[in-house]
Amino acid sequence: QVQLLESGGGLVQAGGSLRLSCAASGHTFTSVTMGWFRQAPGKEREFVAVIGSLGASAMYADSVKGRFTISRDNVKNTVYLQMNSLKPEDTAVYYCARGRPGTYLTYALAFEYWGQGTQVTVSS
């Protein structure tokens, strides 16, 4: 059974940093892409970042490019999201997701398993 468990969310002031982690189990971690999405109150879930199966490639939403970095440790079966220069508009529940085999895409339908989410709140 595939499980994704996020951690690392919290409350931070604008300009601060947080690192989210997502521990994966129940599947062959190295064979799939992994991604992060977020959902703010009253808004649709949106793509944040995706990383290829070997960690050699990544894509980012324009809103986070240059501030967020996605990475993965294929020994620890964990994907990370380093978030720097946080802004109040980054406030959302952040979700880790596992891509469907053979995909490297940025839209939600390309991901088949999701974590429960972790809250990130950025105060101004």
mmCIF file with all atom_site columns, C-alpha atoms in Angstrom:
data_model
loop_
_atom_site.group_PDB
_atom_site.id
_atom_site.type_symbol
_atom_site.label_atom_id
_atom_site.label_alt_id
_atom_site.label_comp_id
_atom_site.label_asym_id
_atom_site.label_entity_id
_atom_site.label_seq_id
_atom_site.pdbx_PDB_ins_code
_atom_site.Cartn_x
_atom_site.Cartn_y
_atom_site.Cartn_z
_atom_site.occupancy
_atom_site.B_iso_or_equiv
_atom_site.pdbx_formal_charge
_atom_site.auth_seq_id
_atom_site.auth_comp_id
_atom_site.auth_asym_id
_atom_site.auth_atom_id
_atom_site.pdbx_PDB_model_num
ATOM 1   C CA . GLN A 1 1   ? 0.000   0.000  0.000   1.00 0.00 ? 1   GLN A CA 1
ATOM 2   C CA . VAL A 1 2   ? 1.437   3.330  -1.059  1.00 0.00 ? 2   VAL A CA 1
ATOM 3   C CA . GLN A 1 3   ? 1.776   5.828  1.755   1.00 0.00 ? 3   GLN A CA 1
ATOM 4   C CA . LEU A 1 4   ? 3.023   9.400  1.652   1.00 0.00 ? 4   LEU A CA 1
ATOM 5   C CA . LEU A 1 5   ? 3.579   11.238 4.913   1.00 0.00 ? 5   LEU A CA 1
ATOM 6   C CA . GLU A 1 6   ? 4.378   14.948 4.876   1.00 0.00 ? 6   GLU A CA 1
ATOM 7   C CA . SER A 1 7   ? 6.009   16.864 7.688   1.00 0.00 ? 7   SER A CA 1
ATOM 8   C CA . GLY A 1 8   ? 7.735   20.180 8.287   1.00 0.00 ? 8   GLY A CA 1
ATOM 9   C CA . GLY A 1 9   ? 4.887   22.625 7.962   1.00 0.00 ? 9   GLY A CA 1
ATOM 10  C CA . GLY A 1 10  ? 4.287   25.406 10.432  1.00 0.00 ? 10  GLY A CA 1
ATOM 11  C CA . LEU A 1 11  ? 4.022   29.130 11.030  1.00 0.00 ? 11  LEU A CA 1
ATOM 12  C CA . VAL A 1 12  ? 6.776   31.403 9.743   1.00 0.00 ? 12  VAL A CA 1
ATOM 13  C CA . GLN A 1 13  ? 7.190   35.115 9.169   1.00 0.00 ? 13  GLN A CA 1
ATOM 14  C CA . ALA A 1 14  ? 7.423   36.538 5.685   1.00 0.00 ? 14  ALA A CA 1
ATOM 15  C CA . GLY A 1 15  ? 10.949  36.199 4.359   1.00 0.00 ? 15  GLY A CA 1
ATOM 16  C CA . GLY A 1 16  ? 11.572  33.075 6.383   1.00 0.00 ? 16  GLY A CA 1
ATOM 17  C CA . SER A 1 17  ? 12.213  29.497 5.332   1.00 0.00 ? 17  SER A CA 1
ATOM 18  C CA . LEU A 1 18  ? 10.748  26.056 5.854   1.00 0.00 ? 18  LEU A CA 1
ATOM 19  C CA . ARG A 1 19  ? 11.669  22.617 4.586   1.00 0.00 ? 19  ARG A CA 1
ATOM 20  C CA . LEU A 1 20  ? 8.917   20.117 3.930   1.00 0.00 ? 20  LEU A CA 1
ATOM 21  C CA . SER A 1 21  ? 9.583   16.396 3.842   1.00 0.00 ? 21  SER A CA 1
ATOM 22  C CA . CYS A 1 22  ? 7.548   13.568 2.377   1.00 0.00 ? 22  CYS A CA 1
ATOM 23  C CA . ALA A 1 23  ? 8.397   10.015 3.390   1.00 0.00 ? 23  ALA A CA 1
ATOM 24  C CA . ALA A 1 24  ? 7.179   7.420  0.912   1.00 0.00 ? 24  ALA A CA 1
ATOM 25  C CA . SER A 1 25  ? 6.568   3.738  1.425   1.00 0.00 ? 25  SER A CA 1
ATOM 26  C CA . GLY A 1 26  ? 4.837   0.837  -0.239  1.00 0.00 ? 26  GLY A CA 1
ATOM 27  C CA . HIS A 1 27  ? 6.185   1.297  -3.743  1.00 0.00 ? 27  HIS A CA 1
ATOM 28  C CA . THR A 1 28  ? 9.382   1.482  -5.779  1.00 0.00 ? 28  THR A CA 1
ATOM 29  C CA . PHE A 1 29  ? 10.282  5.069  -5.026  1.00 0.00 ? 29  PHE A CA 1
ATOM 30  C CA . THR A 1 30  ? 13.010  5.407  -7.627  1.00 0.00 ? 30  THR A CA 1
ATOM 31  C CA . SER A 1 31  ? 10.761  4.538  -10.565 1.00 0.00 ? 31  SER A CA 1
ATOM 32  C CA . VAL A 1 32  ? 8.374   7.491  -10.393 1.00 0.00 ? 32  VAL A CA 1
ATOM 33  C CA . THR A 1 33  ? 8.309   11.251 -10.342 1.00 0.00 ? 33  THR A CA 1
ATOM 34  C CA . MET A 1 34  ? 7.294   13.019 -7.170  1.00 0.00 ? 34  MET A CA 1
ATOM 35  C CA . GLY A 1 35  ? 5.593   16.359 -6.815  1.00 0.00 ? 35  GLY A CA 1
ATOM 36  C CA . TRP A 1 36  ? 4.324   19.018 -4.463  1.00 0.00 ? 36  TRP A CA 1
ATOM 37  C CA . PHE A 1 37  ? 1.009   20.805 -4.785  1.00 0.00 ? 37  PHE A CA 1
ATOM 38  C CA . ARG A 1 38  ? -0.721  23.310 -2.543  1.00 0.00 ? 38  ARG A CA 1
ATOM 39  C CA . GLN A 1 39  ? -4.222  24.481 -1.822  1.00 0.00 ? 39  GLN A CA 1
ATOM 40  C CA . ALA A 1 40  ? -5.116  27.766 -0.200  1.00 0.00 ? 40  ALA A CA 1
ATOM 41  C CA . PRO A 1 41  ? -8.536  28.384 1.392   1.00 0.00 ? 41  PRO A CA 1
ATOM 42  C CA . GLY A 1 42  ? -11.164 28.966 -1.258  1.00 0.00 ? 42  GLY A CA 1
ATOM 43  C CA . LYS A 1 43  ? -8.795  28.146 -4.099  1.00 0.00 ? 43  LYS A CA 1
ATOM 44  C CA . GLU A 1 44  ? -8.134  25.135 -6.271  1.00 0.00 ? 44  GLU A CA 1
ATOM 45  C CA . ARG A 1 45  ? -5.182  22.871 -5.715  1.00 0.00 ? 45  ARG A CA 1
ATOM 46  C CA . GLU A 1 46  ? -2.197  24.130 -7.702  1.00 0.00 ? 46  GLU A CA 1
ATOM 47  C CA . PHE A 1 47  ? 1.068   22.699 -8.877  1.00 0.00 ? 47  PHE A CA 1
ATOM 48  C CA . VAL A 1 48  ? 4.219   23.764 -7.035  1.00 0.00 ? 48  VAL A CA 1
ATOM 49  C CA . ALA A 1 49  ? 7.106   21.528 -8.168  1.00 0.00 ? 49  ALA A CA 1
ATOM 50  C CA . VAL A 1 50  ? 7.904   18.132 -9.651  1.00 0.00 ? 50  VAL A CA 1
ATOM 51  C CA . ILE A 1 51  ? 11.114  16.133 -9.721  1.00 0.00 ? 51  ILE A CA 1
ATOM 52  C CA . GLY A 1 52  ? 12.129  13.309 -12.023 1.00 0.00 ? 52  GLY A CA 1
ATOM 53  C CA . SER A 1 53  ? 12.652  9.784  -10.790 1.00 0.00 ? 53  SER A CA 1
ATOM 54  C CA . LEU A 1 54  ? 16.442  10.106 -10.528 1.00 0.00 ? 54  LEU A CA 1
ATOM 55  C CA . GLY A 1 55  ? 16.393  13.668 -9.254  1.00 0.00 ? 55  GLY A CA 1
ATOM 56  C CA . ALA A 1 56  ? 18.193  15.078 -12.275 1.00 0.00 ? 56  ALA A CA 1
ATOM 57  C CA . SER A 1 57  ? 15.361  17.271 -13.498 1.00 0.00 ? 57  SER A CA 1
ATOM 58  C CA . ALA A 1 58  ? 12.730  19.455 -11.916 1.00 0.00 ? 58  ALA A CA 1
ATOM 59  C CA . MET A 1 59  ? 10.012  21.893 -12.885 1.00 0.00 ? 59  MET A CA 1
ATOM 60  C CA . TYR A 1 60  ? 8.477   24.701 -10.865 1.00 0.00 ? 60  TYR A CA 1
ATOM 61  C CA . ALA A 1 61  ? 5.450   26.919 -10.904 1.00 0.00 ? 61  ALA A CA 1
ATOM 62  C CA . ASP A 1 62  ? 6.352   30.458 -11.923 1.00 0.00 ? 62  ASP A CA 1
ATOM 63  C CA . SER A 1 63  ? 5.142   31.741 -8.555  1.00 0.00 ? 63  SER A CA 1
ATOM 64  C CA . VAL A 1 64  ? 7.819   29.793 -6.664  1.00 0.00 ? 64  VAL A CA 1
ATOM 65  C CA . LYS A 1 65  ? 10.659  29.665 -9.175  1.00 0.00 ? 65  LYS A CA 1
ATOM 66  C CA . GLY A 1 66  ? 13.897  30.901 -7.641  1.00 0.00 ? 66  GLY A CA 1
ATOM 67  C CA . ARG A 1 67  ? 12.557  30.576 -4.082  1.00 0.00 ? 67  ARG A CA 1
ATOM 68  C CA . PHE A 1 68  ? 11.620  26.891 -3.737  1.00 0.00 ? 68  PHE A CA 1
ATOM 69  C CA . THR A 1 69  ? 13.778  23.844 -4.432  1.00 0.00 ? 69  THR A CA 1
ATOM 70  C CA . ILE A 1 70  ? 12.546  20.288 -4.756  1.00 0.00 ? 70  ILE A CA 1
ATOM 71  C CA . SER A 1 71  ? 14.931  17.409 -4.117  1.00 0.00 ? 71  SER A CA 1
ATOM 72  C CA . ARG A 1 72  ? 14.798  13.721 -3.324  1.00 0.00 ? 72  ARG A CA 1
ATOM 73  C CA . ASP A 1 73  ? 16.820  11.120 -1.487  1.00 0.00 ? 73  ASP A CA 1
ATOM 74  C CA . ASN A 1 74  ? 16.263  7.778  -3.162  1.00 0.00 ? 74  ASN A CA 1
ATOM 75  C CA . VAL A 1 75  ? 17.984  5.923  -0.344  1.00 0.00 ? 75  VAL A CA 1
ATOM 76  C CA . LYS A 1 76  ? 15.666  7.386  2.291   1.00 0.00 ? 76  LYS A CA 1
ATOM 77  C CA . ASN A 1 77  ? 12.608  7.299  -0.023  1.00 0.00 ? 77  ASN A CA 1
ATOM 78  C CA . THR A 1 78  ? 11.984  10.923 0.800   1.00 0.00 ? 78  THR A CA 1
ATOM 79  C CA . VAL A 1 79  ? 11.244  14.019 -1.251  1.00 0.00 ? 79  VAL A CA 1
ATOM 80  C CA . TYR A 1 80  ? 11.835  17.524 0.078   1.00 0.00 ? 80  TYR A CA 1
ATOM 81  C CA . LEU A 1 81  ? 10.651  21.020 -0.647  1.00 0.00 ? 81  LEU A CA 1
ATOM 82  C CA . GLN A 1 82  ? 12.964  23.769 0.558   1.00 0.00 ? 82  GLN A CA 1
ATOM 83  C CA . MET A 1 83  ? 11.016  27.009 0.701   1.00 0.00 ? 83  MET A CA 1
ATOM 84  C CA . ASN A 1 84  ? 12.907  30.288 1.057   1.00 0.00 ? 84  ASN A CA 1
ATOM 85  C CA . SER A 1 85  ? 11.826  33.930 0.978   1.00 0.00 ? 85  SER A CA 1
ATOM 86  C CA . LEU A 1 86  ? 8.323   32.888 1.942   1.00 0.00 ? 86  LEU A CA 1
ATOM 87  C CA . LYS A 1 87  ? 5.451   35.250 1.263   1.00 0.00 ? 87  LYS A CA 1
ATOM 88  C CA . PRO A 1 88  ? 1.970   35.449 2.825   1.00 0.00 ? 88  PRO A CA 1
ATOM 89  C CA . GLU A 1 89  ? 0.536   34.228 -0.485  1.00 0.00 ? 89  GLU A CA 1
ATOM 90  C CA . ASP A 1 90  ? 2.441   30.952 0.006   1.00 0.00 ? 90  ASP A CA 1
ATOM 91  C CA . THR A 1 91  ? 0.056   30.130 2.858   1.00 0.00 ? 91  THR A CA 1
ATOM 92  C CA . ALA A 1 92  ? -1.662  26.851 1.999   1.00 0.00 ? 92  ALA A CA 1
ATOM 93  C CA . VAL A 1 93  ? -1.895  23.170 2.741   1.00 0.00 ? 93  VAL A CA 1
ATOM 94  C CA . TYR A 1 94  ? 0.986   21.508 0.919   1.00 0.00 ? 94  TYR A CA 1
ATOM 95  C CA . TYR A 1 95  ? 0.537   18.027 -0.510  1.00 0.00 ? 95  TYR A CA 1
ATOM 96  C CA . CYS A 1 96  ? 3.096   15.503 -1.623  1.00 0.00 ? 96  CYS A CA 1
ATOM 97  C CA . ALA A 1 97  ? 2.094   13.337 -4.570  1.00 0.00 ? 97  ALA A CA 1
ATOM 98  C CA . ARG A 1 98  ? 3.420   10.352 -6.497  1.00 0.00 ? 98  ARG A CA 1
ATOM 99  C CA . GLY A 1 99  ? 3.351   10.527 -10.257 1.00 0.00 ? 99  GLY A CA 1
ATOM 100 C CA . ARG A 1 100 ? 1.765   7.885  -12.429 1.00 0.00 ? 100 ARG A CA 1
ATOM 101 C CA . PRO A 1 101 ? 4.410   5.563  -13.881 1.00 0.00 ? 101 PRO A CA 1
ATOM 102 C CA . GLY A 1 102 ? 6.040   6.957  -16.994 1.00 0.00 ? 102 GLY A CA 1
ATOM 103 C CA . THR A 1 103 ? 4.909   10.548 -16.463 1.00 0.00 ? 103 THR A CA 1
ATOM 104 C CA . TYR A 1 104 ? 6.768   13.765 -15.779 1.00 0.00 ? 104 TYR A CA 1
ATOM 105 C CA . LEU A 1 105 ? 4.000   16.328 -15.786 1.00 0.00 ? 105 LEU A CA 1
ATOM 106 C CA . THR A 1 106 ? 2.738   19.257 -13.775 1.00 0.00 ? 106 THR A CA 1
ATOM 107 C CA . TYR A 1 107 ? -1.014  18.715 -13.594 1.00 0.00 ? 107 TYR A CA 1
ATOM 108 C CA . ALA A 1 108 ? -2.804  16.933 -10.768 1.00 0.00 ? 108 ALA A CA 1
ATOM 109 C CA . LEU A 1 109 ? -4.305  14.159 -12.909 1.00 0.00 ? 109 LEU A CA 1
ATOM 110 C CA . ALA A 1 110 ? -0.772  12.916 -13.614 1.00 0.00 ? 110 ALA A CA 1
ATOM 111 C CA . PHE A 1 111 ? -0.414  11.999 -9.924  1.00 0.00 ? 111 PHE A CA 1
ATOM 112 C CA . GLU A 1 112 ? -2.165  8.986  -8.434  1.00 0.00 ? 112 GLU A CA 1
ATOM 113 C CA . TYR A 1 113 ? -1.274  8.961  -4.746  1.00 0.00 ? 113 TYR A CA 1
ATOM 114 C CA . TRP A 1 114 ? -1.443  11.870 -2.332  1.00 0.00 ? 114 TRP A CA 1
ATOM 115 C CA . GLY A 1 115 ? -0.378  12.578 1.209   1.00 0.00 ? 115 GLY A CA 1
ATOM 116 C CA . GLN A 1 116 ? -2.661  14.077 3.835   1.00 0.00 ? 116 GLN A CA 1
ATOM 117 C CA . GLY A 1 117 ? -1.097  17.504 3.584   1.00 0.00 ? 117 GLY A CA 1
ATOM 118 C CA . THR A 1 118 ? 0.808   19.798 5.909   1.00 0.00 ? 118 THR A CA 1
ATOM 119 C CA . GLN A 1 119 ? -0.187  23.364 6.742   1.00 0.00 ? 119 GLN A CA 1
ATOM 120 C CA . VAL A 1 120 ? 2.167   26.222 5.935   1.00 0.00 ? 120 VAL A CA 1
ATOM 121 C CA . THR A 1 121 ? 1.224   29.650 7.256   1.00 0.00 ? 121 THR A CA 1
ATOM 122 C CA . VAL A 1 122 ? 3.256   32.745 6.427   1.00 0.00 ? 122 VAL A CA 1
ATOM 123 C CA . SER A 1 123 ? 2.536   35.833 8.471   1.00 0.00 ? 123 SER A CA 1
ATOM 124 C CA . SER A 1 124 ? 3.154   39.348 7.189   1.00 0.00 ? 124 SER A CA 1
#
